[in-house]
mmCIF file with all atom_site columns, C-alpha atoms in Angstrom:
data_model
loop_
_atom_site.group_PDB
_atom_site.id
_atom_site.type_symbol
_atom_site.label_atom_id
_atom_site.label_alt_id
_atom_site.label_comp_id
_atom_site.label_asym_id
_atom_site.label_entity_id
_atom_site.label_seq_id
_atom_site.pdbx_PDB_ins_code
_atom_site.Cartn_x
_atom_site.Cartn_y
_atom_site.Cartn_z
_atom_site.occupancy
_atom_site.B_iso_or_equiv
_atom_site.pdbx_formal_charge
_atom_site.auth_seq_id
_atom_site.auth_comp_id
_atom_site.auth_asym_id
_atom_site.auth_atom_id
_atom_site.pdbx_PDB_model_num
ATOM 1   C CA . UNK A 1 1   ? 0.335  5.264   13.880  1.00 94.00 ? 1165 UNK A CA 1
ATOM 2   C CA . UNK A 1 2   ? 3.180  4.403   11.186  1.00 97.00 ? 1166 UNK A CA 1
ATOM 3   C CA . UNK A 1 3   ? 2.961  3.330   8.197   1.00 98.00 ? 1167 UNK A CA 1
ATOM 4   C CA . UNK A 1 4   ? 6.186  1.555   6.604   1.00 98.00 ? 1168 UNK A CA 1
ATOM 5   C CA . UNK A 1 5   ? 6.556  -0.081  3.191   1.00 98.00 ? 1169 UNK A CA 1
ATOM 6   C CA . UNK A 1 6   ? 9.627  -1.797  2.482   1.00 98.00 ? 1170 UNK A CA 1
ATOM 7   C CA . UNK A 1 7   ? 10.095 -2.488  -1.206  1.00 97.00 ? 1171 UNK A CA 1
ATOM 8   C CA . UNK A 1 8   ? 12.500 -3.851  -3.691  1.00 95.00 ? 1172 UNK A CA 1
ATOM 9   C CA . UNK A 1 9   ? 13.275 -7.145  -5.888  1.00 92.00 ? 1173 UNK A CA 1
ATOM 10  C CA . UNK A 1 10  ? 12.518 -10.264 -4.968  1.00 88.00 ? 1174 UNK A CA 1
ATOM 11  C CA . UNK A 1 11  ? 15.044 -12.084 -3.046  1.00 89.00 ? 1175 UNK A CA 1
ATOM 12  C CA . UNK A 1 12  ? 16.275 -9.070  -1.161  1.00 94.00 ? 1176 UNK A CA 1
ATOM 13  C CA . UNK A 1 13  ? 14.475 -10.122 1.813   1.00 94.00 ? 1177 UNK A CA 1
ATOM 14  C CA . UNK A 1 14  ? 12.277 -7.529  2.741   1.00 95.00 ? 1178 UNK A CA 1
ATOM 15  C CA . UNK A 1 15  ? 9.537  -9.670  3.422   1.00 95.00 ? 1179 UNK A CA 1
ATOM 16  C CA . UNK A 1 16  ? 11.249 -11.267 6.188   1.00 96.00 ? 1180 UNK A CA 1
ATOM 17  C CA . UNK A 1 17  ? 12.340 -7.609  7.297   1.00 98.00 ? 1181 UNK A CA 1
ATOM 18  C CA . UNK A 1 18  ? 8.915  -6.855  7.153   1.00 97.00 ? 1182 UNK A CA 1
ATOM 19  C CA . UNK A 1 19  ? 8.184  -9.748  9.493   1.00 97.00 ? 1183 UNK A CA 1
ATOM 20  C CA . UNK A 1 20  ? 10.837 -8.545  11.938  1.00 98.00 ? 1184 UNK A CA 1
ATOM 21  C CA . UNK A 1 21  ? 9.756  -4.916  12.019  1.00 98.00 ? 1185 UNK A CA 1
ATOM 22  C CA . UNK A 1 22  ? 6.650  -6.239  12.958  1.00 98.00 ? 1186 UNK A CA 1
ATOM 23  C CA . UNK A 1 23  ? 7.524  -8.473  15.792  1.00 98.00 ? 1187 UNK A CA 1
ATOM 24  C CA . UNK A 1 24  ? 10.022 -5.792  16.888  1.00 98.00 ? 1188 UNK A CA 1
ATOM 25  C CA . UNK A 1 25  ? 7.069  -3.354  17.573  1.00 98.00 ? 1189 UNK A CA 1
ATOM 26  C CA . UNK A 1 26  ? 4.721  -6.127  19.334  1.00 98.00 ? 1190 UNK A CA 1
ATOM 27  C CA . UNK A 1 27  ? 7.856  -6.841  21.749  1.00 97.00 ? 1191 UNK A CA 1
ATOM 28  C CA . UNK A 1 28  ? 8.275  -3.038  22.070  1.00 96.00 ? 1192 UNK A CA 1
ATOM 29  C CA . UNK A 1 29  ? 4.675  -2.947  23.757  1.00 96.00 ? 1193 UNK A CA 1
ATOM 30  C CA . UNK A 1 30  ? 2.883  -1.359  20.653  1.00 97.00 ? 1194 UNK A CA 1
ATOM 31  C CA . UNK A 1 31  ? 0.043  -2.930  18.027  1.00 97.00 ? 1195 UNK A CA 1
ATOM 32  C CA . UNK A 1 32  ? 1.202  -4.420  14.655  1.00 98.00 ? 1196 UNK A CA 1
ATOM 33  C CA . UNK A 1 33  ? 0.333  -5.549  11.149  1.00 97.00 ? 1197 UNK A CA 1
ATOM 34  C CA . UNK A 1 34  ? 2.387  -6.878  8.264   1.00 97.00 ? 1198 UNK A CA 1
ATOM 35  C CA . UNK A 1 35  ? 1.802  -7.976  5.192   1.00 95.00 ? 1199 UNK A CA 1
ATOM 36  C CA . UNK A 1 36  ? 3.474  -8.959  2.081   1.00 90.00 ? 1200 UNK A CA 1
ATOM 37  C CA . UNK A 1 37  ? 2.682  -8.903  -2.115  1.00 82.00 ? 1201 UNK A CA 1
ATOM 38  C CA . UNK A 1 38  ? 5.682  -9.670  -4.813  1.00 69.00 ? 1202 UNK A CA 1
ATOM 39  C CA . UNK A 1 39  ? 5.330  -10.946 -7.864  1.00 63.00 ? 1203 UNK A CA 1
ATOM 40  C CA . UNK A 1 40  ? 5.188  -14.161 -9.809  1.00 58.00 ? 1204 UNK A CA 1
ATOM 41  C CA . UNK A 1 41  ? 8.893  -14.392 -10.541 1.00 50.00 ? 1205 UNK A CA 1
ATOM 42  C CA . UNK A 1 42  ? 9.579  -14.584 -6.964  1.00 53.00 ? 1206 UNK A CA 1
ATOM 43  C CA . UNK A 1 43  ? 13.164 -13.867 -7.678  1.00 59.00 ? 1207 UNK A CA 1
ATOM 44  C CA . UNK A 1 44  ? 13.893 -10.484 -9.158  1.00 65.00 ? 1208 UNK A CA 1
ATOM 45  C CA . UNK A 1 45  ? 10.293 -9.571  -9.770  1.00 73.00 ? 1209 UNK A CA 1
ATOM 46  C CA . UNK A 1 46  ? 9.325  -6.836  -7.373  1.00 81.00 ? 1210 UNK A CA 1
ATOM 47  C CA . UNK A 1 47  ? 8.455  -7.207  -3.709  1.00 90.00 ? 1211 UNK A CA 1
ATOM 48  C CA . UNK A 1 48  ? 6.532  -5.306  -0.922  1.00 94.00 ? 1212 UNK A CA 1
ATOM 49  C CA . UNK A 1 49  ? 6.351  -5.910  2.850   1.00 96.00 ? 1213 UNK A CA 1
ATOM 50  C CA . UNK A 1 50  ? 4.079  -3.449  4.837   1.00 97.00 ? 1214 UNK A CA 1
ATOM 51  C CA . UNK A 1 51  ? 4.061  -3.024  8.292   1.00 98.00 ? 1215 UNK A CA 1
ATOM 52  C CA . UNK A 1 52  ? 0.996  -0.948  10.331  1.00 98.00 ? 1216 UNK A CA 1
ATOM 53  C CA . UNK A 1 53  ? 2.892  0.263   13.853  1.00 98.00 ? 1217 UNK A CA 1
ATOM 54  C CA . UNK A 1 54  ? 0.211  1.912   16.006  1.00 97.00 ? 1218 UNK A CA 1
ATOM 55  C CA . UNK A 1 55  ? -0.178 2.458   20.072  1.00 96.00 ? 1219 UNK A CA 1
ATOM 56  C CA . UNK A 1 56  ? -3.649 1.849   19.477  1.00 96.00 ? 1220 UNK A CA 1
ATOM 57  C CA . UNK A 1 57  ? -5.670 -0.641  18.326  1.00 96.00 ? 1221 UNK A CA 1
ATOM 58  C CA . UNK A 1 58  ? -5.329 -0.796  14.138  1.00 96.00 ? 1222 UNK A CA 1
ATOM 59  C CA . UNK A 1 59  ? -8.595 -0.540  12.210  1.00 93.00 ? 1223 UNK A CA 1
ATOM 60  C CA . UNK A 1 60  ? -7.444 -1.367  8.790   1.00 92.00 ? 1224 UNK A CA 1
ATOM 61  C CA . UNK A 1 61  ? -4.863 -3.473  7.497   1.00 91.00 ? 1225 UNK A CA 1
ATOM 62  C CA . UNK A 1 62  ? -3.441 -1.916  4.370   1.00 93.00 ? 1226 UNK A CA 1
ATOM 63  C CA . UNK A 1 63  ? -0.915 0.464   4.060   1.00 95.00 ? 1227 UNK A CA 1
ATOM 64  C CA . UNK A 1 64  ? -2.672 3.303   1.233   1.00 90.00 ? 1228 UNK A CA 1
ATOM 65  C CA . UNK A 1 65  ? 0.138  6.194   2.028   1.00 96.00 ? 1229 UNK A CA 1
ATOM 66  C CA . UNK A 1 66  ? 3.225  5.332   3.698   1.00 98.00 ? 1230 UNK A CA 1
ATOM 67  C CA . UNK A 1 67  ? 4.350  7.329   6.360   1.00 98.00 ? 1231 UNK A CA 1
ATOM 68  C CA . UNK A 1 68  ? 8.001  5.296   5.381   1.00 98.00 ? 1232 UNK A CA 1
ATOM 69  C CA . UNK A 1 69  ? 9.105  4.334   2.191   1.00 98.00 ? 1233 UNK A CA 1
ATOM 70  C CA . UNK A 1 70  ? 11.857 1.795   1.937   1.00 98.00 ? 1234 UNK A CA 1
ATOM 71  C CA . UNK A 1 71  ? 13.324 1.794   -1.806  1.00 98.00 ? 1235 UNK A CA 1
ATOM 72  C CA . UNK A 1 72  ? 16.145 -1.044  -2.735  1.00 98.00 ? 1236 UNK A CA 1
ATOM 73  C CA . UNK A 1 73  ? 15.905 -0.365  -6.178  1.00 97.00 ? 1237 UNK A CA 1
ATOM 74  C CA . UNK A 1 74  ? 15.446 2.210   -8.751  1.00 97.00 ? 1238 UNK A CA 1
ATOM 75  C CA . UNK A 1 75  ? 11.989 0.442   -10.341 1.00 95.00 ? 1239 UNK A CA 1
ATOM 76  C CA . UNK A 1 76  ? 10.512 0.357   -6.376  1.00 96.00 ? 1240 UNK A CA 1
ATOM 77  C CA . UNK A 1 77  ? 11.077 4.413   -6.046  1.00 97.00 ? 1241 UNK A CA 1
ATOM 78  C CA . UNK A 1 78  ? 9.723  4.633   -9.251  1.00 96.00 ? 1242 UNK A CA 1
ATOM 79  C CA . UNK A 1 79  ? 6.353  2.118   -8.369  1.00 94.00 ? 1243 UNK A CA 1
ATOM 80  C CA . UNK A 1 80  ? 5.664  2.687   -4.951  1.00 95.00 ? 1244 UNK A CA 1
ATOM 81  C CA . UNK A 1 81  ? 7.023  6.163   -4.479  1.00 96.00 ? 1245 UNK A CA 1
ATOM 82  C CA . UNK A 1 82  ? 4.328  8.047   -5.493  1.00 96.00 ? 1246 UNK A CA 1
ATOM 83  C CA . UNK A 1 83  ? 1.891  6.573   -2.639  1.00 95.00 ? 1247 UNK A CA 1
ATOM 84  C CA . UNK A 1 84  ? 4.653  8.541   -0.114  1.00 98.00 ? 1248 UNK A CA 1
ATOM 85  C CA . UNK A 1 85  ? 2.629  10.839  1.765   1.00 97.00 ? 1249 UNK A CA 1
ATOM 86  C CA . UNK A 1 86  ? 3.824  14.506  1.274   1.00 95.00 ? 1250 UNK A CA 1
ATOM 87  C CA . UNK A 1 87  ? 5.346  14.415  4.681   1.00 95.00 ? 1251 UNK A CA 1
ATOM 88  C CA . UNK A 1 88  ? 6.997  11.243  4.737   1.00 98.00 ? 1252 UNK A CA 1
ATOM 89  C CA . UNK A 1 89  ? 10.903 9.590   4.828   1.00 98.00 ? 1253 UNK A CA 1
ATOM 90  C CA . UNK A 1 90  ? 12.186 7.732   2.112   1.00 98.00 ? 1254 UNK A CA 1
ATOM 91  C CA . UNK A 1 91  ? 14.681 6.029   2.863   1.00 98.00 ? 1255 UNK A CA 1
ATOM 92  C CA . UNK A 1 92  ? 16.750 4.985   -0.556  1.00 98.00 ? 1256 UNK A CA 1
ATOM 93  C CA . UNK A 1 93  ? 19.507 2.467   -0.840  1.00 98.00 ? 1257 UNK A CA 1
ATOM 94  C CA . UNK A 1 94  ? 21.676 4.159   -3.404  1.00 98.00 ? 1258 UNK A CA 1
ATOM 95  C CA . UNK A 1 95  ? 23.453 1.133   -4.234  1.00 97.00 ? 1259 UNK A CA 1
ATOM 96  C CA . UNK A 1 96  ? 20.839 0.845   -7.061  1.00 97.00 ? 1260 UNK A CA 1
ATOM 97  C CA . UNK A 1 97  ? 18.716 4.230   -6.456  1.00 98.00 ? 1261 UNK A CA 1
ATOM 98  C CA . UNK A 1 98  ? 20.264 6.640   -8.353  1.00 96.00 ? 1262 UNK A CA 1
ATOM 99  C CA . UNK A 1 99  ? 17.973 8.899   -9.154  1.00 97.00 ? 1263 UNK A CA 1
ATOM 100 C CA . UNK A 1 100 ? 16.137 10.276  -6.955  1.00 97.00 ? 1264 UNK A CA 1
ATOM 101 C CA . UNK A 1 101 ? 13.008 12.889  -7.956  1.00 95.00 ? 1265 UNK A CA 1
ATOM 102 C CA . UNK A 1 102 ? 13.081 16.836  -6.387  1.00 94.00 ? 1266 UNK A CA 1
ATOM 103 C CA . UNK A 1 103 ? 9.420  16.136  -4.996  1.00 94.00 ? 1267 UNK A CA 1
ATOM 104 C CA . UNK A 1 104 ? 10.730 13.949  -1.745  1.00 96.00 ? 1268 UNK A CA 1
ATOM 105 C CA . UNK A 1 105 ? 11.224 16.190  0.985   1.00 93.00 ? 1269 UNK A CA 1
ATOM 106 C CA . UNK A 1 106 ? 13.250 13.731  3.549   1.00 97.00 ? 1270 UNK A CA 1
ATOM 107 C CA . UNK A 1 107 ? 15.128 11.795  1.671   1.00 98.00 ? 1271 UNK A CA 1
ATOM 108 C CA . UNK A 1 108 ? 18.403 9.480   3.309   1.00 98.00 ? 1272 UNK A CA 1
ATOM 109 C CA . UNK A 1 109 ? 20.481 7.609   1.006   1.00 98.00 ? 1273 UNK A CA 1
ATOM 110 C CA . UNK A 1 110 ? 22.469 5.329   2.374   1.00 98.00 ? 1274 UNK A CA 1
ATOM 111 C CA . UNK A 1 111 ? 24.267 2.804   0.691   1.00 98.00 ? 1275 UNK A CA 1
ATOM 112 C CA . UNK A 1 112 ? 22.585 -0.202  1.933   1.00 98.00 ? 1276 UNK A CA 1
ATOM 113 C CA . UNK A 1 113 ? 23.676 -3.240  -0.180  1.00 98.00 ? 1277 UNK A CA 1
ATOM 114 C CA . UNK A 1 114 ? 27.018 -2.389  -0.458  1.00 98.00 ? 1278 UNK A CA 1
ATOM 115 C CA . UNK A 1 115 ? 27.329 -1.947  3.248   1.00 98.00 ? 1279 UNK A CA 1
ATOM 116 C CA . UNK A 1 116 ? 26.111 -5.176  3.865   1.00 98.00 ? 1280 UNK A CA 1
ATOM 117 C CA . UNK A 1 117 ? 28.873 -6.658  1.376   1.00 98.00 ? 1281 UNK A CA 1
ATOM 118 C CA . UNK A 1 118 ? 31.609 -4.799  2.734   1.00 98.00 ? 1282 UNK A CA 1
ATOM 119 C CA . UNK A 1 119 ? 31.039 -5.197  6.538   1.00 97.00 ? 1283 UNK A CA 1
ATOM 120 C CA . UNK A 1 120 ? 29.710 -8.582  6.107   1.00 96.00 ? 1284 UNK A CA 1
ATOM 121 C CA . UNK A 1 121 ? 30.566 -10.271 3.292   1.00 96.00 ? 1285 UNK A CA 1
ATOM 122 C CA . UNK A 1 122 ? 27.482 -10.369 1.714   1.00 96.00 ? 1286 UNK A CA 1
ATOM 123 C CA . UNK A 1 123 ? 24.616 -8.590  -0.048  1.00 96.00 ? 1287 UNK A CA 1
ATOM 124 C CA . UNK A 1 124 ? 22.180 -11.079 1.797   1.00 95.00 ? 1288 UNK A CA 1
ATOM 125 C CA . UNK A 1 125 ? 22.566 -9.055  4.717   1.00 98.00 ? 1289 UNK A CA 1
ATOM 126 C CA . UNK A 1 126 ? 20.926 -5.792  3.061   1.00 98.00 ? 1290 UNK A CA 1
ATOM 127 C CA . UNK A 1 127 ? 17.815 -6.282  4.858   1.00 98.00 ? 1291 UNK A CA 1
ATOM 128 C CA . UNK A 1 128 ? 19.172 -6.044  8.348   1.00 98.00 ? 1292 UNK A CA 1
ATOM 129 C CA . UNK A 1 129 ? 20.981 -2.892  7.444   1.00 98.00 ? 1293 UNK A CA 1
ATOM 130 C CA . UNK A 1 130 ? 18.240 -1.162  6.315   1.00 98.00 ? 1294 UNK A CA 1
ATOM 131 C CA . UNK A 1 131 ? 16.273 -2.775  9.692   1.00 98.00 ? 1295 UNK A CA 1
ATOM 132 C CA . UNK A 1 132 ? 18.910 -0.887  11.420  1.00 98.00 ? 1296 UNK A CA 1
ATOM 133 C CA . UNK A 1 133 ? 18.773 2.232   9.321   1.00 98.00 ? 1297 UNK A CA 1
ATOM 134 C CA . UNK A 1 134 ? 15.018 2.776   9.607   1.00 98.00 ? 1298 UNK A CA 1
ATOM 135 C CA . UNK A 1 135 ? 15.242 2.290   13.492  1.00 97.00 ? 1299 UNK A CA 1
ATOM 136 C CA . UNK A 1 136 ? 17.883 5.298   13.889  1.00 97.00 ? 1300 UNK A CA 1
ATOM 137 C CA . UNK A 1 137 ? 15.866 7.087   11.504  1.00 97.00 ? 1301 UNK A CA 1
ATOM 138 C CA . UNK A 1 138 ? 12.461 6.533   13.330  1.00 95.00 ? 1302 UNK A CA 1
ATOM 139 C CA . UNK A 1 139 ? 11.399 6.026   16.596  1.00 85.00 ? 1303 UNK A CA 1
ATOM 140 C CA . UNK A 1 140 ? 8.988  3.178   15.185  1.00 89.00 ? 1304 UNK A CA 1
ATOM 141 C CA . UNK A 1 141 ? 10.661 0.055   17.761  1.00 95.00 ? 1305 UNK A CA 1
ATOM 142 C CA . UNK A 1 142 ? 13.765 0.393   20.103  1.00 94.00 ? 1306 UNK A CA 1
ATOM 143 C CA . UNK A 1 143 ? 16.839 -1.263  19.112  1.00 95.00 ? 1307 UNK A CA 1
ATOM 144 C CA . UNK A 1 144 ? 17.474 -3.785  21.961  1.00 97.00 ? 1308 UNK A CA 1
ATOM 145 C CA . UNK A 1 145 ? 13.998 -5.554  20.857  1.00 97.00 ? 1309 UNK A CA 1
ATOM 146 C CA . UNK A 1 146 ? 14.937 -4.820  16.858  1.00 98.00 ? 1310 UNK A CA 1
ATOM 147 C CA . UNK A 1 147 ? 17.730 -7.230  18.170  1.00 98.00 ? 1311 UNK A CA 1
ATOM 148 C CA . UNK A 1 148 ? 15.903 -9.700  19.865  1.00 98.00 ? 1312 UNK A CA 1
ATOM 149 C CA . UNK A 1 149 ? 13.303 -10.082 17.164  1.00 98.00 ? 1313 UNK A CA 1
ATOM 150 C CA . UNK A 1 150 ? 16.537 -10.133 14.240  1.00 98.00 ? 1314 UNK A CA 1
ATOM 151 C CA . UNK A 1 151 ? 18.333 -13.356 16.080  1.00 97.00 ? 1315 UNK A CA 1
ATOM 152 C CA . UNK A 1 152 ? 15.036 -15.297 16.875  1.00 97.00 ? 1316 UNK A CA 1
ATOM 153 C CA . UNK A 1 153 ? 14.327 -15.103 12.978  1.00 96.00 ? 1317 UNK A CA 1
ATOM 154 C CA . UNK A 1 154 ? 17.664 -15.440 11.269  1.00 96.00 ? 1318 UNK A CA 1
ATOM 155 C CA . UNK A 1 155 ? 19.242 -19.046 10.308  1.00 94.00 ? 1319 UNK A CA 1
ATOM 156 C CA . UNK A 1 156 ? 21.462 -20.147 13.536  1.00 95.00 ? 1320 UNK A CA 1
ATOM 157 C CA . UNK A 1 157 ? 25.024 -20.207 12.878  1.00 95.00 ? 1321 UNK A CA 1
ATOM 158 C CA . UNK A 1 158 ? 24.512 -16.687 11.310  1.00 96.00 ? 1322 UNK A CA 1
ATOM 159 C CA . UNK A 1 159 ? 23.542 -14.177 14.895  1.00 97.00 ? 1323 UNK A CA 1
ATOM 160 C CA . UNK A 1 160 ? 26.416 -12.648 14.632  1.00 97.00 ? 1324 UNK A CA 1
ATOM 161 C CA . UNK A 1 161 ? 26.525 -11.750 11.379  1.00 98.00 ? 1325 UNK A CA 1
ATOM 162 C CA . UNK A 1 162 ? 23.471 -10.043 11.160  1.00 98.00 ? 1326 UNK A CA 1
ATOM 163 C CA . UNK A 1 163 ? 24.056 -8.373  14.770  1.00 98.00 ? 1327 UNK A CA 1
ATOM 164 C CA . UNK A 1 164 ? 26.730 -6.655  12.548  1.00 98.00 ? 1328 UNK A CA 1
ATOM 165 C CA . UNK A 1 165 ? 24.301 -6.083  9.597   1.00 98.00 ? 1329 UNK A CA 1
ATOM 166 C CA . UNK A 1 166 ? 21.693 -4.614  12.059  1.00 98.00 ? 1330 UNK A CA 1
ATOM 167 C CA . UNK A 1 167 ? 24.752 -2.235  13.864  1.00 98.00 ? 1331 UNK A CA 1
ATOM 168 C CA . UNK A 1 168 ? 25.785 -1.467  10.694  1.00 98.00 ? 1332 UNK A CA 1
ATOM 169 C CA . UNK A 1 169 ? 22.755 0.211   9.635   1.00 98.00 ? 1333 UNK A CA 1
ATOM 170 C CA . UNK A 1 170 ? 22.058 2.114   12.414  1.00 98.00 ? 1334 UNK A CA 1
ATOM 171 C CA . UNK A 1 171 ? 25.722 3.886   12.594  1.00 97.00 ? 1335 UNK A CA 1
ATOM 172 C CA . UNK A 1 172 ? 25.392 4.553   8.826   1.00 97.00 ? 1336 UNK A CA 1
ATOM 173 C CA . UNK A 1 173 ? 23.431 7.266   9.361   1.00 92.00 ? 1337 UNK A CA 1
#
């Protein structure tokens, strides 16, 4: 079983990422659970997505120590960091994590936001690189149905775009 939290500001999209990495793993065969919490500003106030990945059936819904940790911004590390079990991956975008504490054993920065804005135009396609980061990183869901479950939720008019996004991440690490 995996646990993943994906956290950041509002508006970054992680819920939706959340949603994907879900549906990724139910297409890839296994058992999954995603949920959301961000706060009342909606916009800029923080935001969680958690995702349960098991091959079993999953007992409880609630991530309590992330086997993953997603951080898009400095305040994120600093709030949801601590629940990182001892053992676990954080995966940091250092576009806006810059520091980083000694305690976090596997740590991969990777500069997610500006990634997105300099291989595809935009910052809006953060999300899908860090999708693409965390499925090189762990063997969570295969890529092909990471694809498949990216282009049946984006906006049409915008598949390739975040086919790029999605490639992007992965090669970036």
């Amino acid at each position: 079983m995996m646990e993943v939290r994906l956290s950041g500001s509002g508006g970054q999209g992680l819920i939706l990422a959340g949603i994907i990495l879900a549906e990724a793993a139910i297409a890839d065969g296994k058992e999954a659970i995603q949920s959301q919490s961000y706060g009342p500003e909606a916009r800029g106030g923080s935001s969680k997505s958690e995702v349960i990945i098991s091959e079993r059936r999953i007992h409880y819904p609630k991530v309590a120590a992330p086997d993953l940790l997603l951080a898009m911004t400095q305040e994120a590390l600093n709030k949801y960091g601590p629940d990182l079990k001892e053992d676990g991956l954080l995966i940091v975008d250092s576009t806006f994590v810059r520091d980083v504490p000694a305690q976090y054993k596997q740590v991969h920065a990777v500069p997610i936001t500006q990634l997105a804005k300099e291989k595809c135009g935009r910052e809006l396609f953060a999300n899908i690189v860090a999708l693409g980061t965390i499925a090189k990183l762990t063997d969570t869901v295969g890529l092909p149905a990471l694809e498949q479950a990216v282009l049946a939720r984006v906006p049409k008019g915008t598949e390739e775009m975040n086919r790029l996004a999605l490639t992007t991440g992965y090669q970036a690490v």
